[in-house]
Coordinates of C-alpha atoms in Angstrom, one line a residue:
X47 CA -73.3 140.2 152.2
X48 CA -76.2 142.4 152.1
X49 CA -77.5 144.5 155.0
X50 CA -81.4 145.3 154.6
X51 CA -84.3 146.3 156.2
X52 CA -85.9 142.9 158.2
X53 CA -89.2 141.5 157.7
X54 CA -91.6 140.0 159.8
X55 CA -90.8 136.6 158.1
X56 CA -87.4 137.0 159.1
X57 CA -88.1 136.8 163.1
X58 CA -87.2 133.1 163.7
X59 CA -83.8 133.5 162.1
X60 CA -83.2 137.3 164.0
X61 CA -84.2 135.6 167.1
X62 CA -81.6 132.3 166.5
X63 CA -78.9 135.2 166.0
X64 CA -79.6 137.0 169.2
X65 CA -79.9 133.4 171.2
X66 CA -76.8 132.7 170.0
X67 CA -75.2 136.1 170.3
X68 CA -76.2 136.5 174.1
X69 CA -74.9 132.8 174.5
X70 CA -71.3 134.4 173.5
X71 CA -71.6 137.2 175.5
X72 CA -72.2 135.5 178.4
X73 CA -69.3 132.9 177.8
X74 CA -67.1 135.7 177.5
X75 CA -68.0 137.0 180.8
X76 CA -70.9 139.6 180.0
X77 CA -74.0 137.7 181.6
X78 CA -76.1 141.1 182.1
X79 CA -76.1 143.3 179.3
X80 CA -79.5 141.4 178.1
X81 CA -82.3 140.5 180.6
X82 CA -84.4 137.6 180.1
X83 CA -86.3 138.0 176.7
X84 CA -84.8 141.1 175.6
X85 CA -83.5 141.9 172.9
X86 CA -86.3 139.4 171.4
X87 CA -88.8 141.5 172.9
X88 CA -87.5 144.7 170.9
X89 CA -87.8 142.6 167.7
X90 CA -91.1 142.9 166.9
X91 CA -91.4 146.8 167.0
X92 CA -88.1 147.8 166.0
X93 CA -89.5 145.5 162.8
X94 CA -92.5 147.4 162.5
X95 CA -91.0 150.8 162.8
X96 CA -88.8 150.1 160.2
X97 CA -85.4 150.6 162.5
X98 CA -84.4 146.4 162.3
X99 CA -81.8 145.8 160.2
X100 CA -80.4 142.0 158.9
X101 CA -77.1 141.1 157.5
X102 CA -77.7 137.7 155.1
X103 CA -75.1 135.6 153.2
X104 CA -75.2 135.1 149.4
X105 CA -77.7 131.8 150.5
X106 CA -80.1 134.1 151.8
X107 CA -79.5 133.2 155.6
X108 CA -78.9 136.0 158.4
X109 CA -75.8 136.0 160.5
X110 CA -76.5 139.6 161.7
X111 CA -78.9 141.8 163.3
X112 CA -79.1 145.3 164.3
X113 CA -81.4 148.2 165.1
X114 CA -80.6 151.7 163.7
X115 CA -82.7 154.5 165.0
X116 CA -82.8 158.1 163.7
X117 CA -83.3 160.8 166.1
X118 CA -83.7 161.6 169.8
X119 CA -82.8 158.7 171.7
X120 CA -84.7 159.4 175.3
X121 CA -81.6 156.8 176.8
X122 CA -78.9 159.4 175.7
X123 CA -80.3 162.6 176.9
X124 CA -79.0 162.5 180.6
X125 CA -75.1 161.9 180.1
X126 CA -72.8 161.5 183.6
X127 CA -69.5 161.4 183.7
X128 CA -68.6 162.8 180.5
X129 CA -70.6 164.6 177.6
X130 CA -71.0 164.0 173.9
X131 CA -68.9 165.2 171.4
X132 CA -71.4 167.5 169.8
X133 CA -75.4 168.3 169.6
X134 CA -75.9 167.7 165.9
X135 CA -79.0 165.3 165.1
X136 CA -77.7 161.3 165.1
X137 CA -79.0 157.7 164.8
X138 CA -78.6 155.5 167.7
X139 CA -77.2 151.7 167.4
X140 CA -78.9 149.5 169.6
X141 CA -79.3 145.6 169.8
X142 CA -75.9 144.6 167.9
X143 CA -75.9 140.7 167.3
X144 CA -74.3 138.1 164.9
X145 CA -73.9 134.3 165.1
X146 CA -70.3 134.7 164.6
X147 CA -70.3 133.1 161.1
X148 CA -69.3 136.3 159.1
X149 CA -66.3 138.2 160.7
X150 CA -66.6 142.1 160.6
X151 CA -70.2 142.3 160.8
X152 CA -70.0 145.6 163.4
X153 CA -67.4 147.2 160.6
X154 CA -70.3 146.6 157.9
X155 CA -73.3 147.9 160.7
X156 CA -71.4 150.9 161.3
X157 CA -70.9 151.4 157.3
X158 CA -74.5 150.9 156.9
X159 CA -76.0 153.3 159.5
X160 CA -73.6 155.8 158.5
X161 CA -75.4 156.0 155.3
X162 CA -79.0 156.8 157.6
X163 CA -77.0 159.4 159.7
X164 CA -73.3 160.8 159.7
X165 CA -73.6 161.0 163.2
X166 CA -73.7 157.8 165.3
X167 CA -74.2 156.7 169.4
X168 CA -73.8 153.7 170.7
X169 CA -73.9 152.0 174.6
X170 CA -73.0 148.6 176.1
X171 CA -72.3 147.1 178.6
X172 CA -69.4 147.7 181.3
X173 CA -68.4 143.6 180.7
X174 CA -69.0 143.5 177.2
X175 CA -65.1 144.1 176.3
X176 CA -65.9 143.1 172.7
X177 CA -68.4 145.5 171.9
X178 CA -65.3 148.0 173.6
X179 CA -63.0 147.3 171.9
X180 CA -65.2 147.4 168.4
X181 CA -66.5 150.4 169.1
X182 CA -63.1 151.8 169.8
X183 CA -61.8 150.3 166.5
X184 CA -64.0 151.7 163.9
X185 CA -63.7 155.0 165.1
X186 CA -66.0 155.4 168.3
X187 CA -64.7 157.3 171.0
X188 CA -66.2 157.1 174.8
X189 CA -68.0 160.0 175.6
X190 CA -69.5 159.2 179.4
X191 CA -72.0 157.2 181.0
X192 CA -75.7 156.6 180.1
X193 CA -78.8 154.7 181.7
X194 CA -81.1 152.2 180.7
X195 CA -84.9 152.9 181.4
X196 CA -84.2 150.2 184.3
X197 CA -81.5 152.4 185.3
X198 CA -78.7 150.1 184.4
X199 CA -75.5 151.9 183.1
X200 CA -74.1 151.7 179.8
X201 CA -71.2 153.2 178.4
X202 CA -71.6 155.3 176.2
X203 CA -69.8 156.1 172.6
X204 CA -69.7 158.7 169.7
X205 CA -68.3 158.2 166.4
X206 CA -66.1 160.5 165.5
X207 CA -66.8 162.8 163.0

């Protein structure tokens, strides 16, 4: 179950994954997390900046898609209602989706991006309870409140170090 860095070629199948991954989350009662064409929208630069990042099975086919950004993440610089655990340098998680067909694929994500940076953030959504309670369980703790450049909130989390 490799994770690597997506391709261009690999767009139809990242955007199948996040389809179905916002189709979950709004069954599951988190309807507003992702506007209308986002994260699709993201896809294309994050692939270009080199930030994307896949999950595929032994076939080849992706189940998992994530975006792992080193460095100064202009959403996390204005934190209310809390304040992170520390000031070191950090990679942000952003855009965490997976078809469901490989369990533990935020386990594996956090594993991976801890390799880029021991120091990771990452923000959802007051109704995404899953992404909670992942985020909680491999070692995240909630550190505040954070914005979206729309100015929608988003909790916000630091793994513990």
């Amino acid at each position: 179950m490799p994770i690597r860095q997506a391709e261009p070629s690999d767009l139809p199948a990242i955007l199948r994954v996040y389809r179905v991954a916002k189709e979950t989350m709004i069954r599951r009662g988190n309807p507003n997390q992702w506007p209308e064409g986002y994260p699709a929208s993201a896809v294309p630069q994050d692939i270009e900046m080199d930030r994307c990042y896949v999950e595929q099975d032994d076939r080849g086919e992706i189940h998992g898609v994530f975006a792992c950004i080193p460095g100064d993440d202009p959403m996390y610089r204005v934190i209310t209602r809390g304040q992170w655990r520390n000031d070191r340098p950090y990679a942000a998680i952003h855009r965490v989706g997976s078809d469901g067909v490989m369990p533990g694929f935020f386990g594996r994500c956090v594993a991976f991006c801890r390799q880029i940076s021991p120091e990771l953030r990452v923000d959802t959504h007051a109704d995404n309870r899953a992404m909670q309670h992942l985020a909680e369980k491999h070692g995240f703790c909630r550190c505040g409140e954070v914005y979206t450049a729309a100015g929608s909130p988003r909790i916000a989390y630091q793994l513990k170090t």
